[in-house]
Coordinates of C-alpha atoms and ligand atoms in Angstrom, one line a residue:
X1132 CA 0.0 0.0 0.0
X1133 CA 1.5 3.4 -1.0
X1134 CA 0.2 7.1 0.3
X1135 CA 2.0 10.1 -0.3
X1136 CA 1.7 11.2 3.8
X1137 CA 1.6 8.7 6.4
X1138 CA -0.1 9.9 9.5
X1139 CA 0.1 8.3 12.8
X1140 CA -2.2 9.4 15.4
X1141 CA -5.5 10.3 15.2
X1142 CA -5.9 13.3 17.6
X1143 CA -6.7 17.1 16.4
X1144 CA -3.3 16.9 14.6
X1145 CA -3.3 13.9 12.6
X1146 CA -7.0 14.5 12.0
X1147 CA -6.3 18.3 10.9
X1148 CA -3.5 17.6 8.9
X1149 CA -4.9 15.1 6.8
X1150 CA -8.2 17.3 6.4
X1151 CA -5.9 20.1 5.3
X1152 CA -3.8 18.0 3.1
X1153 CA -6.6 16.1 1.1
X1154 CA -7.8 20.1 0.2
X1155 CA -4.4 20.7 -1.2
X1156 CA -5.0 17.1 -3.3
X1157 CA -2.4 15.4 -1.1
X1158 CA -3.3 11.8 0.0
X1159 CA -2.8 10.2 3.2
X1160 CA -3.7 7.4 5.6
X1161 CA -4.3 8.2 9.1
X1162 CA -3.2 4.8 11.7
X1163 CA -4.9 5.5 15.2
X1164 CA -3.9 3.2 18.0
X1165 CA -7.3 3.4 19.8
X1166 CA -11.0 2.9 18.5
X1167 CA -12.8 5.7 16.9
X1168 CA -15.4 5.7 20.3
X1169 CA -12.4 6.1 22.5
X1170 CA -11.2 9.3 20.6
X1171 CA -14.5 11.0 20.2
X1172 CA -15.1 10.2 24.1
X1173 CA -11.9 11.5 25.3
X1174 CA -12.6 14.6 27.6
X1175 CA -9.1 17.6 27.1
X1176 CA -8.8 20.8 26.6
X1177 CA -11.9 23.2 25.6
X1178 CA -10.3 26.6 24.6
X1179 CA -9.8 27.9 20.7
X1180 CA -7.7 30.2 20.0
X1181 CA -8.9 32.9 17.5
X1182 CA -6.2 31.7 14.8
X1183 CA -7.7 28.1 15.5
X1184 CA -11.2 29.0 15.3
X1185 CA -10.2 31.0 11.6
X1186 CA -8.4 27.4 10.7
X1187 CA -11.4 25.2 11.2
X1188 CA -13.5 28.0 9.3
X1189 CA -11.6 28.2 6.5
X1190 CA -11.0 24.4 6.2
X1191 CA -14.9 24.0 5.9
X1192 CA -14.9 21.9 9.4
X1193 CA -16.0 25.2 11.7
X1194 CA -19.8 24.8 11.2
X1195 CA -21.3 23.4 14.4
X1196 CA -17.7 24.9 16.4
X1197 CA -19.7 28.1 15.3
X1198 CA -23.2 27.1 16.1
X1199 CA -22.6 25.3 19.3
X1200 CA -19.0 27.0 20.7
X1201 CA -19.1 29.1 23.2
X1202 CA -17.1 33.1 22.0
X1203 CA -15.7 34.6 25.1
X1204 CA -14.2 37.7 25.2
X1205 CA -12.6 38.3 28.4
X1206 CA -11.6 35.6 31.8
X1207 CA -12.0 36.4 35.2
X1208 CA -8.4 36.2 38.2
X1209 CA -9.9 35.6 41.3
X1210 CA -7.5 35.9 44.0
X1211 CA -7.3 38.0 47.6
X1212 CA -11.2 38.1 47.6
X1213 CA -11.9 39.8 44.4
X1214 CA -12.2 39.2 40.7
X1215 CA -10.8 40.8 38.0
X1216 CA -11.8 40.4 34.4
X1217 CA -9.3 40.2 31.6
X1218 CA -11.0 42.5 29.1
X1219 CA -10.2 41.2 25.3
X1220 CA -12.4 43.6 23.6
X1221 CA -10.6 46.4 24.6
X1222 CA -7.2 45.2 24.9
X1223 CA -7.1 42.7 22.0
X1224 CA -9.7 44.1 20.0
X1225 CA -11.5 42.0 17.0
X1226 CA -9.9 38.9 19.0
X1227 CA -11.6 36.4 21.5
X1228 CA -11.3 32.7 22.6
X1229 CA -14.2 29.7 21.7
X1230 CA -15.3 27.0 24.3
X1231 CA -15.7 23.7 22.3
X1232 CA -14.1 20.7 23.5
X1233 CA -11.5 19.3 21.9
X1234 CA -13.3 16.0 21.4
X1235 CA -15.7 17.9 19.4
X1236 CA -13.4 19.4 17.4
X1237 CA -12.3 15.7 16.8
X1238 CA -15.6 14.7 15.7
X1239 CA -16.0 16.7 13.3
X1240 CA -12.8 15.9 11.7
X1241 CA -13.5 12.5 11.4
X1242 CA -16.7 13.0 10.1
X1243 CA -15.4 15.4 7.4
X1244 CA -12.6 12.5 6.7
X1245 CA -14.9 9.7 6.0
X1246 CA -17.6 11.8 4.2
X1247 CA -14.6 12.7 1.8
X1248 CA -13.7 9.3 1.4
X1249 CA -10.5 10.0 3.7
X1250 CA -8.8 7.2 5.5
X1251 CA -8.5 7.1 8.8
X1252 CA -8.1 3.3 10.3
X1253 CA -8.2 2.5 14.0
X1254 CA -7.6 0.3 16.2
X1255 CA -4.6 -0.3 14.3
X1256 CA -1.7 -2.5 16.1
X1257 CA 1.9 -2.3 16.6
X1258 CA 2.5 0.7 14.2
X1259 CA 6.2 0.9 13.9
X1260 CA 8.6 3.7 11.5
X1261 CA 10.9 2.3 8.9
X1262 CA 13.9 4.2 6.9
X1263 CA 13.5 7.3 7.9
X1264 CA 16.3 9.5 5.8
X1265 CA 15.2 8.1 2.4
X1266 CA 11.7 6.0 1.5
X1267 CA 10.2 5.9 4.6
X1268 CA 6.9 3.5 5.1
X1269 CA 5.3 2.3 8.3
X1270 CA 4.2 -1.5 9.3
X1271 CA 1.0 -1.7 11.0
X1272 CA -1.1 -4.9 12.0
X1273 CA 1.2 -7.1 9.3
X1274 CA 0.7 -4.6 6.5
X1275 CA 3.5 -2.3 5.0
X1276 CA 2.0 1.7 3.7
X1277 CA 4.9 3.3 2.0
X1278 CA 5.1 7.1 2.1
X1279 CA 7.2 10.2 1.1
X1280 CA 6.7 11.3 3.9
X1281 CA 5.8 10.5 7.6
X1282 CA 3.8 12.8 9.7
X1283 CA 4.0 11.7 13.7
X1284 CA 1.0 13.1 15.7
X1285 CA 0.9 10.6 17.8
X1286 CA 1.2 12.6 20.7
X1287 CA 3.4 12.7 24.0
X1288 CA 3.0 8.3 24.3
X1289 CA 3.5 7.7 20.8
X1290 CA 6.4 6.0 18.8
X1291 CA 7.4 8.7 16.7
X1292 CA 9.6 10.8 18.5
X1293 CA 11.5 7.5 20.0
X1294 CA 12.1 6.2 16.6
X1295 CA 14.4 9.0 15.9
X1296 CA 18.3 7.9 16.4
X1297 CA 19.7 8.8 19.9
X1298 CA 21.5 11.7 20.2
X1299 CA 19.6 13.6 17.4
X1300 CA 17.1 15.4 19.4
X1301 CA 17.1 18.0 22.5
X1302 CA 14.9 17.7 24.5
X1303 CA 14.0 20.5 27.2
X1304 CA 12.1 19.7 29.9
X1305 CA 10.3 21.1 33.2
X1306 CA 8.1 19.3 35.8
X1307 CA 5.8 20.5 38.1
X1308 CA 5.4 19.2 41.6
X1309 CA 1.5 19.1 41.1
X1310 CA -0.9 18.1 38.8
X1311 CA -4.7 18.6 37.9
X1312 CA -7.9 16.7 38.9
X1313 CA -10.4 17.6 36.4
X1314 CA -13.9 17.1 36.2
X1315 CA -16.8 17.2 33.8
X1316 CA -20.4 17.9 35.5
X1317 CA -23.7 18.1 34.6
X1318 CA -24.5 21.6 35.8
X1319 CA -25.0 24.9 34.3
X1320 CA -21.8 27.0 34.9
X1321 CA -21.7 29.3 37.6
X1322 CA -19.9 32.1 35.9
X1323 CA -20.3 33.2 32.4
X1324 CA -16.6 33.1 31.7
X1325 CA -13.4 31.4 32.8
X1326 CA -12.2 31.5 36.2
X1327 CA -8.7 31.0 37.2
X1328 CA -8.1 31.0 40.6
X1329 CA -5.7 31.6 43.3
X1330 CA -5.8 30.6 46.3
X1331 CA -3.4 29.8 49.5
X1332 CA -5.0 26.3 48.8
X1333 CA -4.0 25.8 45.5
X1334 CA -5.4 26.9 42.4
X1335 CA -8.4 26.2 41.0
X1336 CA -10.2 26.5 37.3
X1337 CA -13.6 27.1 36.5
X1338 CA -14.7 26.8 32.8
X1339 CA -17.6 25.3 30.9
X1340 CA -18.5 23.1 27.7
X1341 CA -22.2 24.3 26.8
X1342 CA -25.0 25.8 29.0
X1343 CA -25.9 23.1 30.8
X1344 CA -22.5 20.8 30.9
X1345 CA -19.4 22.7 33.6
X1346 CA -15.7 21.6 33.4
X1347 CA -13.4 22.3 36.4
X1348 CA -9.8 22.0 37.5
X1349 CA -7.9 21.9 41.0
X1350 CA -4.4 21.9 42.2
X1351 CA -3.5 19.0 43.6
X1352 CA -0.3 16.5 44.7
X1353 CA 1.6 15.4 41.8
X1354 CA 0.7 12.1 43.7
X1355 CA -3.0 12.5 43.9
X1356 CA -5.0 9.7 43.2
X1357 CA -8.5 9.5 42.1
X1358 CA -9.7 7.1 44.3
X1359 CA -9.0 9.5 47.6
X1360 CA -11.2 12.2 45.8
X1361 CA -14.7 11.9 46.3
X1362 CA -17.5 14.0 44.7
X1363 CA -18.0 15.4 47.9
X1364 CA -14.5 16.3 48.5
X1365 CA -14.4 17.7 45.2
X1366 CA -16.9 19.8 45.5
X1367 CA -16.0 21.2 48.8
X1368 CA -12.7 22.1 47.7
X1369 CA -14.0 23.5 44.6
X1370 CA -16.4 25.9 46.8
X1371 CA -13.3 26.9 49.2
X1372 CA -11.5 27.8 46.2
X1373 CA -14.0 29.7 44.3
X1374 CA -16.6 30.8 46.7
X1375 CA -14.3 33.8 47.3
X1376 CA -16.0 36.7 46.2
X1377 CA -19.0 38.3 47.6
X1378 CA -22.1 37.1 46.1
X1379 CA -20.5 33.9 44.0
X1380 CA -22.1 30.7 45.1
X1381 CA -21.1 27.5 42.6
X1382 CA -23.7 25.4 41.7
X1383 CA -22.6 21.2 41.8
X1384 CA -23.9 18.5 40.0
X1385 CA -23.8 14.5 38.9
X1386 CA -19.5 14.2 37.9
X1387 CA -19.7 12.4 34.7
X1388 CA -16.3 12.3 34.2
X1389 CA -13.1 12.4 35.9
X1390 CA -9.4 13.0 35.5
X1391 CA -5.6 13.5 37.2
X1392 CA -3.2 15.5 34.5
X1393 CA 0.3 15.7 35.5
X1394 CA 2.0 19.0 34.9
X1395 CA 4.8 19.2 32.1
X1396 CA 6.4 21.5 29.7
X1397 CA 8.4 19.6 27.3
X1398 CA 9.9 20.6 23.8
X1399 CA 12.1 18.4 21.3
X1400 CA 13.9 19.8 18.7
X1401 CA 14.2 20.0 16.2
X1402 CA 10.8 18.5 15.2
X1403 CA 11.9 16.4 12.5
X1404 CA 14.2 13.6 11.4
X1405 CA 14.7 12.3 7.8
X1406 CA 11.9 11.7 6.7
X1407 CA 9.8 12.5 9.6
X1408 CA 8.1 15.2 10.6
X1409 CA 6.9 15.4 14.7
X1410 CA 3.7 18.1 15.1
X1411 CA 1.3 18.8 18.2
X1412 CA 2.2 16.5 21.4
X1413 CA 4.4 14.0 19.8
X1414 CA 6.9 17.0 20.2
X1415 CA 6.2 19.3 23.0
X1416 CA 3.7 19.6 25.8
X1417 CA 2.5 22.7 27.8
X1418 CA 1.2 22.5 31.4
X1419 CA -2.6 23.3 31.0
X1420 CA -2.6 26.6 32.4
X1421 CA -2.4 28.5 29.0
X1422 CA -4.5 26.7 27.2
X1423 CA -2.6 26.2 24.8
X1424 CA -2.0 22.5 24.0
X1425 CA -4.5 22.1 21.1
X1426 CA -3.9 25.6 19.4
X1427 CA -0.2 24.5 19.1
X1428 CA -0.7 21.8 17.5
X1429 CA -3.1 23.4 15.2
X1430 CA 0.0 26.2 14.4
X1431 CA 2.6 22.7 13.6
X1432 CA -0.2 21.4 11.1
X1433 CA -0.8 24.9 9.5
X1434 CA 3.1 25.2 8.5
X1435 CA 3.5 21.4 7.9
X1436 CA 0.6 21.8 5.3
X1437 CA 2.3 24.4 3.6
X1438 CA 5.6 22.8 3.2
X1439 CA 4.5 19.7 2.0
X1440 CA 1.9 21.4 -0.3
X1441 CA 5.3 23.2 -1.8
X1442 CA 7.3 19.8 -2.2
X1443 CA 4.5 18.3 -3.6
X1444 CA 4.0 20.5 -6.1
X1445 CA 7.7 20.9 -7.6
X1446 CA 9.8 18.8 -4.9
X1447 CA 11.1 22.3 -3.3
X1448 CA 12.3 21.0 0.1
X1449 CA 13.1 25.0 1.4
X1450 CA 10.0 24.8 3.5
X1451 CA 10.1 21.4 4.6
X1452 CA 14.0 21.6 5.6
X1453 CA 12.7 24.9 7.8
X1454 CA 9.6 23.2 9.5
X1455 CA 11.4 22.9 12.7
X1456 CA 12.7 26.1 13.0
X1457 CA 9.5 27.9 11.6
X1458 CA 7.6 26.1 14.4
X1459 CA 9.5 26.6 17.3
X1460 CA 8.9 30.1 17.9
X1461 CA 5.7 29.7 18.7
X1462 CA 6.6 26.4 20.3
X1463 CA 8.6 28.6 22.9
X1464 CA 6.5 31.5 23.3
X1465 CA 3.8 29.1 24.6
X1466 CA 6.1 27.4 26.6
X1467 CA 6.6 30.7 28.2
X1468 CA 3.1 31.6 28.7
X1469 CA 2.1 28.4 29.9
X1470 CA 5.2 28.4 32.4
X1471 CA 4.3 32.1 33.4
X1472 CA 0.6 31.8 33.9
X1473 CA 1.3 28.5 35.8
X1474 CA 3.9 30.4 38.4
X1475 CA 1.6 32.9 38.8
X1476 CA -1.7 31.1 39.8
X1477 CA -0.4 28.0 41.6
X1478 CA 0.6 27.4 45.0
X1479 CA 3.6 26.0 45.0
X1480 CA 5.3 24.2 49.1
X1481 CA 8.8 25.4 48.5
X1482 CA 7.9 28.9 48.1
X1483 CA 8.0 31.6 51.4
X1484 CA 5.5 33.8 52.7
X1485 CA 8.2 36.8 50.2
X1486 CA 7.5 34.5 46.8
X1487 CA 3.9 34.9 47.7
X1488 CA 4.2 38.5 48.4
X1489 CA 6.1 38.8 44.8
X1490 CA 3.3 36.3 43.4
X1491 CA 0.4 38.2 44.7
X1492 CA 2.1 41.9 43.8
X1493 CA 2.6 40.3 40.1
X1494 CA -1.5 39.8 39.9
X1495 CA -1.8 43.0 41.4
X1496 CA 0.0 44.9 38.1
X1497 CA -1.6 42.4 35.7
X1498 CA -5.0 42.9 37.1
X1499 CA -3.9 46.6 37.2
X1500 CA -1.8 48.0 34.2
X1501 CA -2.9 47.8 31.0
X1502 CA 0.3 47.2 29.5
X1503 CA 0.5 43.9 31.5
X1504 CA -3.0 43.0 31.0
X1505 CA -2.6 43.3 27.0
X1506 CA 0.7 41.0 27.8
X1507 CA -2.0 38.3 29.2
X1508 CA -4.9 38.6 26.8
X1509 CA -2.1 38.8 23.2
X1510 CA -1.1 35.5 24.5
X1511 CA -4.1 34.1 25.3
X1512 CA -6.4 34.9 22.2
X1513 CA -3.0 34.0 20.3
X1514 CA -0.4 35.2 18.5
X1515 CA -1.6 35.6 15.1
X1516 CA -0.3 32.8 12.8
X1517 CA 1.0 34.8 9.9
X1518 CA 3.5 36.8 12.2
Ligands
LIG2597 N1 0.0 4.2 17.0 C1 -1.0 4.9 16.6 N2 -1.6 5.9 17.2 C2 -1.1 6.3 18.4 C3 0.0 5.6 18.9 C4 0.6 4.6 18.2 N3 1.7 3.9 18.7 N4 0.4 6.2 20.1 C5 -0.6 7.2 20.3 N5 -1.4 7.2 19.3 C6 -2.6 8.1 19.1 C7 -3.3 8.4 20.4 O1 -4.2 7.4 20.7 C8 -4.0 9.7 20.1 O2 -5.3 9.5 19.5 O3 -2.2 9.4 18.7 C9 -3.2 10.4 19.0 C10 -2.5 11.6 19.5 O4 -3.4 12.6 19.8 P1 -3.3 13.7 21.0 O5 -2.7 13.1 22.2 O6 -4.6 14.3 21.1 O7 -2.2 14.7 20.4 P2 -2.3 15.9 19.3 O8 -3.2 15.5 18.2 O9 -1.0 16.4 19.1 O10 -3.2 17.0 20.0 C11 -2.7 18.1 20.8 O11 -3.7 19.4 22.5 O12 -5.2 19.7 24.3 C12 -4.0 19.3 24.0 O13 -2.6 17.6 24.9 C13 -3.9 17.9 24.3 O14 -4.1 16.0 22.9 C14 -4.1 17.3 22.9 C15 -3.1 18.2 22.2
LIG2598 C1 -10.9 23.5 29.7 O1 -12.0 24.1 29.5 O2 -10.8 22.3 29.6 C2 -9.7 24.4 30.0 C3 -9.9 25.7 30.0 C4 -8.8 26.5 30.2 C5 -7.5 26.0 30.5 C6 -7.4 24.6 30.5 C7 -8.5 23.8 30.2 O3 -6.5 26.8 30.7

């Protein structure tokens, strides 16, 4: 079997790539590890960035995102016993955020896929990456798909990124010493946007998937475990956290779904070996905190697209040879977001009552100054993609 991009991974990257490529008449075969129920079930990240929302548009897949996704166009810091909204409008005017889970997003794009005749196979078995500097192909399940080229968005877990050669890649690396319980409840939310929370506790995070369905985050031990987290115990430390304010009460509901994150930023460069070219997870993570995660690899897919639109159409390689490097930027600046916005919501044991004091003086200004502010909301809405 022959393909011209061989996709592995069947996240928002694989998916969007091969969406993105079969527009530009490029062919590919997407190999997914897991069924296509698991996929569409599995509860991330909810947050669009403008750049990601215009993507999806564009690419003819942004129809229900736009009929069912909820535009936001500001977030709330709650710390010290007050809130302070984030304004976009004014400080990032003509750009905003959309709530729509990520597994929607992945809905549609295998429902796009199929009705276009795409393929996208899963519950494929032992996928493994052959000959990477020259006539790559990937065995799967005791077949053999030759490719030009090999795309891995098989995210942080996948085989990709350790079937590059030892010694070729960099990898950069921080852990957090906590991670995230998050929850999905069936409740209306009890704010109309985002709040991020700080509190001597431990942060916390409320956001929401549609009017009647709340998702929420807490701070807790990088060794949490589920099973010592009860509904009720969730709840109550969701209240402490965000009941904070004069007047908020948060409304609870049935958990129907529920989940620990660990904490990581993580970036491997470059992005691509041979033949191979990593995008989305499968090369660098971001602790949740910026939302950022899915917009990324969104950005990786929109330049890959374009360079392998370029070979494919007169074998130019400039583009692909600067895929890495073209990506990175962004990679970085995200890192730094993510990092920044973690430091300065979380609670974190080594730190004194005078890293507090600096912590809770840093919300101060960006609550405060508009230059600051902007600094938060640019970053948030996105960078646009075309810079
Ligand atoms: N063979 C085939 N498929 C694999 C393999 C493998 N060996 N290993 C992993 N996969 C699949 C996973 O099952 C998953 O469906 O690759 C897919 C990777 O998807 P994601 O983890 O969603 O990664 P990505 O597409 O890069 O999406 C970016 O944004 O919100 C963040 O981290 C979140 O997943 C999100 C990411
Ligand atoms: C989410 O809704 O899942 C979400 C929102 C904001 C974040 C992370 C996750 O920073």
């Amino acid at each position: 079997m022959r393909t011209q991009v061989g996709i592995i991974g069947a996240g928002p990257a694989g998916l969007l790539l091969s969406h993105l490529l079969h527009l530009r008449g490029i062919s590919s075969v997407v190999l997914e590890k897991r069924s296509r129920e698991y996929v569409e079930r599995r509860v991330r990240a909810g947050v669009l960035e403008q750049g990601t929302v215009d993507t999806l548009v564009e690419a003819g897949v942004g129809e229900r995102m736009l009929r069912e996704g909820l535009p936001h166009h500001g977030i709330e810091l709650r710390y010290g016993g007050a809130g302070h909204r984030i304004p976009f409008e004014k400080l990032v005017p003509g750009r905003s955020i959309t709530v729509y889970g990520q597994q929607e997003v992945v809905k549609d794009l295998i429902a796009a896929r199929l009705a276009a005749g795409g393929d996208v196979r899963f519950e494929v078995e032992d996928v493994a990456l052959h000959s990477l500097e020259s006539q790559p192909y990937i065995t799967f399940g005791g077949e053999r798909l030759d490719c030009d080229v090999i795309a891995g968005c098989d995210g942080f877990h996948g085989v990709s990124r350790p079937a590059i050669p030892e010694g070729v890649l960099s990898v950069f690396e921080r852990d957090y010493p906590f991670a995230w319980l998050g929850i999905l409840a069936r409740v209306a939310p009890s704010s109309e946007e985002l709040i991020y929370a700080r509190t001597e506790r431990g942060f916390a995070l409320h956001s929401m998937r549609s009017p009647t369905v709340s998702r929420f985050y807490l701070q807790v031990p990088a060794d949490a475990r589920l099973e010592d987290w009860t509904d009720e115990r969730i709840w109550a430390e969701l209240r402490t956290r965000l009941e904070t304010v004069p007047g908020f009460t948060l409304a609870t509901g049935e958990i129907m779904e529920r989940g620990i994150t660990p904490m990581r930023g993580f970036v491997a460069e470059p992005m691509q070996y041979g033949r191979l070219y990593l995008a989305g997870d499968a090369a660098h993570i971001v602790p949740p905190t910026g939302a950022k995660g899915l917009n990324l690899a969104v950005a990786d897919v929109r330049v890959l697209t374009e360079a392998l639109a370029a070979y494919f159409a007169d074998g130019s390689t400039g583009l692909l040879d600067g895929y890495s490097d073209a990506c990175l930027k962004r990679v970085w600046r995200a890192q730094h977001f993510s990092w920044w916005m973690t430091t300065l919501l979380h609670t974190f044991e080594e730190d004194d009552p005078y890293a507090r004091k600096l912590q809770l003086s840093y919300l101060d200004y960006v609550t405060s100054s508009e230059a600051a502010a902007t600094t938060l909301a640019e970053n948030y809405v996105g960078l646009p993609f075309d810079r």
